[in-house]
Coordinates of N, CA and C in Angstrom, one line a residue:
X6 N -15.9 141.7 297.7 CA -14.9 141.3 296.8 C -14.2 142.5 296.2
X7 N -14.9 143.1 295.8 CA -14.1 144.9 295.3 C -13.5 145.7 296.1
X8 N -13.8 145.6 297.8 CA -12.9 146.2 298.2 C -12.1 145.0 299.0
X9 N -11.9 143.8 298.7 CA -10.7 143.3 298.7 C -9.9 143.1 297.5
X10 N -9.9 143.4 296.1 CA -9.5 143.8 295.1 C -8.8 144.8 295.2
X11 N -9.3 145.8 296.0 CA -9.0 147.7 296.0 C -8.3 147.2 297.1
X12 N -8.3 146.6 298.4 CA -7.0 146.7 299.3 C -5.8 146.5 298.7
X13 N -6.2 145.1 297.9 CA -4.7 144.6 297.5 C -4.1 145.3 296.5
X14 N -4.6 146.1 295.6 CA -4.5 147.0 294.4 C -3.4 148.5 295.5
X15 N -4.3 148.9 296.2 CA -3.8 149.8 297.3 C -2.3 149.3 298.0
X16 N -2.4 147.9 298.3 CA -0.9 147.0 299.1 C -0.1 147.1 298.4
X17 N -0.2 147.0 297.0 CA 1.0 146.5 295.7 C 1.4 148.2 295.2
X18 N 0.3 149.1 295.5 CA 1.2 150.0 295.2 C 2.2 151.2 295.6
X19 N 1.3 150.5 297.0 CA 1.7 151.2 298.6 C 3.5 150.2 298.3
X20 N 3.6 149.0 297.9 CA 5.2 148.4 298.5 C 5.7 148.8 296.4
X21 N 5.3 149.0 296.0 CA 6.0 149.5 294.6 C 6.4 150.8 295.2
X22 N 6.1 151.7 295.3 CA 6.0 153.1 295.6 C 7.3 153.3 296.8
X23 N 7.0 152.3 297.7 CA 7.8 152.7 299.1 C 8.9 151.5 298.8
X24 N 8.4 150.5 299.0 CA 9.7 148.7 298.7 C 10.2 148.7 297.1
X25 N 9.8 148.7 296.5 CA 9.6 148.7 295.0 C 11.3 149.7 294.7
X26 N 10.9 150.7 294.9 CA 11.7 152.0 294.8 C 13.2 151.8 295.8
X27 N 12.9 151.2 297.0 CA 14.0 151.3 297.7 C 14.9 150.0 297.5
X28 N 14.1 149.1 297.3 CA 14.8 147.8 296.7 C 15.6 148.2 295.4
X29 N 15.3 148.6 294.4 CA 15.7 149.4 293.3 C 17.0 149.7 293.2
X30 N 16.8 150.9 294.4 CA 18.0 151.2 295.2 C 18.9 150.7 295.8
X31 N 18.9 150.1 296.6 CA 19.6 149.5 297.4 C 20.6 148.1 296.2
X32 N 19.5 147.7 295.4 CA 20.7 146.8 294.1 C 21.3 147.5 293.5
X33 N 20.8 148.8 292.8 CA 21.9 149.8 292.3 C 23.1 149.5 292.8
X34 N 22.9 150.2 294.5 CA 23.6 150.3 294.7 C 25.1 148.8 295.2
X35 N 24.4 148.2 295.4 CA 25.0 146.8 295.8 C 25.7 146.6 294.3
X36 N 25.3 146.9 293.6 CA 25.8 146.3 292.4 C 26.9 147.4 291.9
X37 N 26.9 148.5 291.8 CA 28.0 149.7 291.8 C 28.8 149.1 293.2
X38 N 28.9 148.9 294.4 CA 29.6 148.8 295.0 C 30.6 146.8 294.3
X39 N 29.7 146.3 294.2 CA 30.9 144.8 293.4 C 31.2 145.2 292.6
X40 N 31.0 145.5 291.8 CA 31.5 145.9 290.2 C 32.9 146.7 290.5
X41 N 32.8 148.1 291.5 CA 33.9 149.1 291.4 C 34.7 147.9 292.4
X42 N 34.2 147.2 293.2 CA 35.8 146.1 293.6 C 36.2 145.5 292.4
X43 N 35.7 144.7 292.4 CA 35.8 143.9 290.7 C 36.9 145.0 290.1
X44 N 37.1 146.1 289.5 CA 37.2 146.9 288.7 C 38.9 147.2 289.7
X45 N 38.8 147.5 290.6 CA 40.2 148.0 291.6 C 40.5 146.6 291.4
X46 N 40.1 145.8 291.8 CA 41.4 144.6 291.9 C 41.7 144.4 290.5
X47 N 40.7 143.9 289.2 CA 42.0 143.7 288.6 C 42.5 145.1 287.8
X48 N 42.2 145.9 288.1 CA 43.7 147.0 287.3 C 44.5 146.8 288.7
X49 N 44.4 146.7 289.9 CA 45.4 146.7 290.4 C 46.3 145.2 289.9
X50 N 45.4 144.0 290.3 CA 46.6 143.0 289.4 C 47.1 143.3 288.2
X51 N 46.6 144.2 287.4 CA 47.3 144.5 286.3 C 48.4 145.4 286.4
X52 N 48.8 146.5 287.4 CA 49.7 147.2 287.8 C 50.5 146.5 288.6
X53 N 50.1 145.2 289.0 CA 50.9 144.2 289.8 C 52.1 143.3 289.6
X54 N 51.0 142.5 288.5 CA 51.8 141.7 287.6 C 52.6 142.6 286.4
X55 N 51.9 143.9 285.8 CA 52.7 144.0 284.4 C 53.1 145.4 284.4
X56 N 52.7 146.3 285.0 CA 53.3 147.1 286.0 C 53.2 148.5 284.5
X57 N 53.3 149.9 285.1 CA 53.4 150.9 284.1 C 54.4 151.0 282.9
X58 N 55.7 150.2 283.0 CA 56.5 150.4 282.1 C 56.3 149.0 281.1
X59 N 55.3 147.8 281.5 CA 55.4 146.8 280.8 C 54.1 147.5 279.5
X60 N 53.3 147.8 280.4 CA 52.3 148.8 279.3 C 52.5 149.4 278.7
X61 N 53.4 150.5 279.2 CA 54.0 151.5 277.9 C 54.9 151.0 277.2
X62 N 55.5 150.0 277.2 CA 56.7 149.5 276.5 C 55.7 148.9 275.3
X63 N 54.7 148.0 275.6 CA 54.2 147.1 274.4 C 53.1 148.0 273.8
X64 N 52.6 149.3 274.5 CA 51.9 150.6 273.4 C 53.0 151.2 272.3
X65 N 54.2 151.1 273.0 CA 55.2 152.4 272.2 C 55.5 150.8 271.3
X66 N 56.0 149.2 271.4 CA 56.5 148.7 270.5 C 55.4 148.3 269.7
X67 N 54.2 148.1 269.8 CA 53.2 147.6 268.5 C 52.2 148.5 268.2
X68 N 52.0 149.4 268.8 CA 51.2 151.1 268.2 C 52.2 151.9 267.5
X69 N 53.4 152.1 268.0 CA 53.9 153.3 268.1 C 53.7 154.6 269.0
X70 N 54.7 156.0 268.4 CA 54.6 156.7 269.4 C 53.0 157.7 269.2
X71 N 52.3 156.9 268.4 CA 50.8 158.1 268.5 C 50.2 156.9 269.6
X72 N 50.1 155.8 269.9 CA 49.4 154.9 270.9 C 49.4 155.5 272.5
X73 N 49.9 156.5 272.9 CA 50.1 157.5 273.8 C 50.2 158.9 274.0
X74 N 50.7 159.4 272.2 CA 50.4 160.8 272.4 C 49.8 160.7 270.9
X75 N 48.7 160.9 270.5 CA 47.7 161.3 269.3 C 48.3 162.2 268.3
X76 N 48.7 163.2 269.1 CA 49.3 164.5 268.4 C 51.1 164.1 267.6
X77 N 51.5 162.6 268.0 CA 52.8 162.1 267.4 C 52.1 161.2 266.3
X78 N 51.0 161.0 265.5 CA 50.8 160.1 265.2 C 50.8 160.7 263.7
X79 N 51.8 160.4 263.0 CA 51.1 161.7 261.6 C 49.8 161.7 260.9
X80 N 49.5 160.3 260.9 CA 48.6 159.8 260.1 C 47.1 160.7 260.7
X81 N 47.1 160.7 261.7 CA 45.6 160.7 262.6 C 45.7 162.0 263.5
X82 N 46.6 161.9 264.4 CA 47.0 163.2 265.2 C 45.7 164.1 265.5
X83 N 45.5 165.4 265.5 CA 44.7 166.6 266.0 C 43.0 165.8 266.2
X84 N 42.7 165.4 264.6 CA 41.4 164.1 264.5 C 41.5 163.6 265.5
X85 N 42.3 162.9 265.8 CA 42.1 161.5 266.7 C 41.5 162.6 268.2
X86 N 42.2 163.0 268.2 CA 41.5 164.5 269.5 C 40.5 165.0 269.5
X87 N 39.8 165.7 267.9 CA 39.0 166.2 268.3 C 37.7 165.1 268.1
X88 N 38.2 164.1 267.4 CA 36.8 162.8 267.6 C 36.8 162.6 268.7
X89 N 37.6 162.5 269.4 CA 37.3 161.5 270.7 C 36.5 162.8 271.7
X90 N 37.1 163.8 271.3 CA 36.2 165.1 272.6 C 34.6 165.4 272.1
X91 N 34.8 165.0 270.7 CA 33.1 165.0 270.4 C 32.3 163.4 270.6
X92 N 33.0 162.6 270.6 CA 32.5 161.6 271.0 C 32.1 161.4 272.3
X93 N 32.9 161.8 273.4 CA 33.2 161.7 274.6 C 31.6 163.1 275.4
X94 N 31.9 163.9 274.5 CA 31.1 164.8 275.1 C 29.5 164.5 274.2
X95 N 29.5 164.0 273.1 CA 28.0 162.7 273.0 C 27.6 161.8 273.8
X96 N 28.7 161.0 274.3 CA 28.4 160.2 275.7 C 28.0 160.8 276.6
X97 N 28.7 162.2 277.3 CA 28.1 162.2 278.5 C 26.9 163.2 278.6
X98 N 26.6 163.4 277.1 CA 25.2 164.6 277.6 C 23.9 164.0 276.5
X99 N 24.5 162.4 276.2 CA 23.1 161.6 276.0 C 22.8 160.4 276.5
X100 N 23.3 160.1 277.9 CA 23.5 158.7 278.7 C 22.3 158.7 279.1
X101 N 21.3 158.2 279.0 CA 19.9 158.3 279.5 C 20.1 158.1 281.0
X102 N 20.9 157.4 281.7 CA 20.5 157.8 283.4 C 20.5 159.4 283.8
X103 N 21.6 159.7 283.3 CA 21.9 161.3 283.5 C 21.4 162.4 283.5
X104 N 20.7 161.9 281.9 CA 19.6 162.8 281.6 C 18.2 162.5 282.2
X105 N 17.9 161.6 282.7 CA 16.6 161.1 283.8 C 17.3 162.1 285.3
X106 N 18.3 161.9 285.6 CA 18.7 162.6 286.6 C 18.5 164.3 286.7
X107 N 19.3 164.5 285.6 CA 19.2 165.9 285.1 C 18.3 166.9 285.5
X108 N 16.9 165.8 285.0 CA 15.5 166.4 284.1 C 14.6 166.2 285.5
X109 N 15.4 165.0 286.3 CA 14.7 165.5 288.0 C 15.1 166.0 288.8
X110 N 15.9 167.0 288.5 CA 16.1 168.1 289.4 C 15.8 168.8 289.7
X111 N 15.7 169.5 290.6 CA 14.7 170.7 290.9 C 15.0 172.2 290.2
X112 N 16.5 172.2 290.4 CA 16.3 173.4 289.2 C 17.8 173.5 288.4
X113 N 18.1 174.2 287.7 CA 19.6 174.0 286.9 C 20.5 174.0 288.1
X114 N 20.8 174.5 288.9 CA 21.9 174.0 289.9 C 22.2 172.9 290.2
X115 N 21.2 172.4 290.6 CA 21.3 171.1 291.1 C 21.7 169.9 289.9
X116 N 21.2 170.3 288.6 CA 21.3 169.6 287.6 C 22.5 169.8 287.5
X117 N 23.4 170.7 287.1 CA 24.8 170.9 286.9 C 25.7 170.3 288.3
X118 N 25.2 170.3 289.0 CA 25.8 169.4 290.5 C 25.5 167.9 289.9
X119 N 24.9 167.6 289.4 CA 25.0 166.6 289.3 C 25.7 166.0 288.0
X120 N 26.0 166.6 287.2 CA 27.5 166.7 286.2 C 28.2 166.4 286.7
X121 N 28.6 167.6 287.5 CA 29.4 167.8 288.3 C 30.2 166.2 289.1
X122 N 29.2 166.2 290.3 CA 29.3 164.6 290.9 C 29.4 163.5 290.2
X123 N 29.1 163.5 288.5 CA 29.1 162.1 288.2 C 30.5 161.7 287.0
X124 N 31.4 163.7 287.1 CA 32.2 163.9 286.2 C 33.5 162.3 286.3
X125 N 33.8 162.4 287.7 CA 34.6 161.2 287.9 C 34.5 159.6 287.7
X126 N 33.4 159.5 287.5 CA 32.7 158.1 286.9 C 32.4 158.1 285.4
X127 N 32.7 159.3 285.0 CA 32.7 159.0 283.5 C 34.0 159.2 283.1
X128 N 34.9 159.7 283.8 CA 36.4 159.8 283.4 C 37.0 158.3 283.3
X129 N 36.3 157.7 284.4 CA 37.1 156.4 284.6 C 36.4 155.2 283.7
X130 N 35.2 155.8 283.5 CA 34.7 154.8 282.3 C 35.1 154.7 281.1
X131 N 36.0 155.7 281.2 CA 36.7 156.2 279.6 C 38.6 155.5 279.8
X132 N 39.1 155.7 281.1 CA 40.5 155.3 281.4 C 40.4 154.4 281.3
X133 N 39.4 153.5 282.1 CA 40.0 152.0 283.2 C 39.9 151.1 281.7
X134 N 39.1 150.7 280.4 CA 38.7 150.1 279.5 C 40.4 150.4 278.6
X135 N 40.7 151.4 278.4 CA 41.5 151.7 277.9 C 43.1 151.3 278.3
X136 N 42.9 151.7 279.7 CA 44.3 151.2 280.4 C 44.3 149.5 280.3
X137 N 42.8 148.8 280.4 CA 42.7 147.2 280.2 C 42.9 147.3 278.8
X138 N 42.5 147.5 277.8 CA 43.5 147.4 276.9 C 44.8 147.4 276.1
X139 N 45.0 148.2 276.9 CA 46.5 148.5 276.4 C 47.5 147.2 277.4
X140 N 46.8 146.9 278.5 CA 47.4 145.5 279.0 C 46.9 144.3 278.4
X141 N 46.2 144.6 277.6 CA 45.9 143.4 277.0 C 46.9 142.9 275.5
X142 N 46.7 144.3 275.4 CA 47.9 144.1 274.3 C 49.7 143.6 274.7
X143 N 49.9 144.0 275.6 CA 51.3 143.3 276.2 C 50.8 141.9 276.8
X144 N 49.7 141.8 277.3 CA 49.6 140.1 277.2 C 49.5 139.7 276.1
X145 N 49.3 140.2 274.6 CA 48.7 139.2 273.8 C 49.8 138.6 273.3
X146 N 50.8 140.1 273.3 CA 52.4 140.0 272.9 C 53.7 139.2 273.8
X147 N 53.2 138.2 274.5 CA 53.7 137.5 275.4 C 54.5 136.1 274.9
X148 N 55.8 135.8 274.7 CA 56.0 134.8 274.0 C 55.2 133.4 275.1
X149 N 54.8 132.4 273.7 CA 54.3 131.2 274.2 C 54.8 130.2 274.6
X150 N 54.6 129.9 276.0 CA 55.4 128.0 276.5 C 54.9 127.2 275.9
X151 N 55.6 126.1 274.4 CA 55.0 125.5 273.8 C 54.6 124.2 274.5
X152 N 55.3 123.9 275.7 CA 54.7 122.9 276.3 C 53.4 123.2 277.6
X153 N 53.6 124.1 277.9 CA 51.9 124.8 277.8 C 50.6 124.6 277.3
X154 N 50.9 124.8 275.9 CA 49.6 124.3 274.9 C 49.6 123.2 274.3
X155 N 50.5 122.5 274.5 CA 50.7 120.8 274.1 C 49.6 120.6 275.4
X156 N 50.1 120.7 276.3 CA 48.6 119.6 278.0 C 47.8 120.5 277.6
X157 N 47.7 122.0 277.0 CA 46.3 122.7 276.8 C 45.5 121.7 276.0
X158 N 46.3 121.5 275.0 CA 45.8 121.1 273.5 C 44.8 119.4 274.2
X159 N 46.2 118.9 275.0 CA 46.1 117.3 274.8 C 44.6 117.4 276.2
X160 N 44.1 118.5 276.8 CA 42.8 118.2 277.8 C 41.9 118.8 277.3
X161 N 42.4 119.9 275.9 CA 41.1 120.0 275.1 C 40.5 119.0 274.4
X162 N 41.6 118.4 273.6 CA 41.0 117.1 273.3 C 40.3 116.0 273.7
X163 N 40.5 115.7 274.9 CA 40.2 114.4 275.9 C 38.7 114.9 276.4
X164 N 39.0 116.2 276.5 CA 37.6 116.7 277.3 C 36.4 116.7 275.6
X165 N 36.8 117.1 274.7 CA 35.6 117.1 273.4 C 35.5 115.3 273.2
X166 N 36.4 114.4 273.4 CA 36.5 113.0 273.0 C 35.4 112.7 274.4
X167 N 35.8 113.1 275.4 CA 35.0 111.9 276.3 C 33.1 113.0 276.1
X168 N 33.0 114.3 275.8 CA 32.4 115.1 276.0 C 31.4 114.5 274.5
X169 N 31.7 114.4 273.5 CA 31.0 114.0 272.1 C 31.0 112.3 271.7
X170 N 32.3 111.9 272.4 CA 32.3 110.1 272.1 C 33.1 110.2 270.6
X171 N 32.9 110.8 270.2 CA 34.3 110.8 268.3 C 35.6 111.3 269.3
X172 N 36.2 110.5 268.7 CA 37.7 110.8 268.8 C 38.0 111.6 268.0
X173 N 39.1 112.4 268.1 CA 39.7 113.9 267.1 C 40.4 112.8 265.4
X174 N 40.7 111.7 266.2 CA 41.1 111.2 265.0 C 39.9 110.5 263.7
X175 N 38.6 109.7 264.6 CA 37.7 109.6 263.7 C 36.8 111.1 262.7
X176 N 36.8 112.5 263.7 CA 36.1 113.5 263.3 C 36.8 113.9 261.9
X177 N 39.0 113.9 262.2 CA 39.5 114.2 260.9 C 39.1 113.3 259.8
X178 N 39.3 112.2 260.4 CA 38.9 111.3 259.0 C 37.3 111.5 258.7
X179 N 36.3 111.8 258.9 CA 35.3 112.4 258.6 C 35.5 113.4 257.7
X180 N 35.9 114.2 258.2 CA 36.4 116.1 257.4 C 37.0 115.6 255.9
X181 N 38.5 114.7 255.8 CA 38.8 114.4 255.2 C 37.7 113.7 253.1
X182 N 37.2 112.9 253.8 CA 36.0 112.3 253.5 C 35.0 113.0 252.9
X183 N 34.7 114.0 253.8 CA 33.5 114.6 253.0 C 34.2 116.2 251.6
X184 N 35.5 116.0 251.7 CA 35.9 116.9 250.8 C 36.6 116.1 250.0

């Protein structure tokens, strides 16, 4: 019985070690490769549909001109710069994968190569959030088709009535009632 305890102890650490680790791997990776599609298609639909001048038009009309250049902004200007380079440079030299990476490397070369290689993955972790916002703000700023949200409205309703059984008209008269 103990050394079939000790095989199986031996099996599980023999496929943690060798399977364990490369399975690991291999989802990383599977999962970095969906995500960066994910991530290209929609900024590309966003450069599609609303295109570089629809973005900068709705930064420069509801930010103003510091929403693209910091240094126009009176209020904030040179700050807003040097927060974000100390911010930015606390993100990338306390990201715990990095520094797990870092700290297994064989010797500072290789460590700084590995800065190095992951410099453009943290550039775009910093753009791509930023450029989706700034399109989100020209959608938010999008005039509304009122007959749009009238069928929105009238299959929100239908769907909470058949979904709960109160009708929007019994729940008001409720609300009413209890104030």
């Amino acid at each position: 019985l103990v050394c079939l305890l000790f095989a199986v102890l031996l099996a599980v650490e023999i496929y943690t070690i060798m399977g364990g680790m490369l399975s690991v791997l291999v989802t990383d990776f599977l999962q970095f490769v969906v995500m960066s599609i994910g991530l290209l298609a929609v900024s590309f639909l966003i450069m599609k549909n609303i295109g570089i001048e629809g973005i900068v038009g709705a930064v420069k009309e509801h930010v103003g001109p510091g929403g693209l250049n910091p240094i126009a902004d009176p209020k904030s200007g040179i700050i807003t710069i040097i927060y974000q380079l100390i911010f930015q440079l606390a993100v990338v030299l306390t990201w715990q994968t990095v520094i797990a990476r870092f700290l297994a490397a064989k010797d500072s070369k290789t460590g700084l190569r590995v800065y190095k290689g992951t410099s453009f993955f943290f550039v775009c972790r910093f753009i791509i959030p930023a450029f989706w916002g700034m399109a989100a703000l020209w959608f938010l700023h999008q005039p509304v088709n009122a007959h749009h949200m009238q069928d929105l409205r009238r299959s929100e309703i239908a769907a909470y009535e058949k979904s709960s059984g109160v009708t929007v008209a019994e729940a008001q008269k409720a609300v009413l009632i209890a104030d």
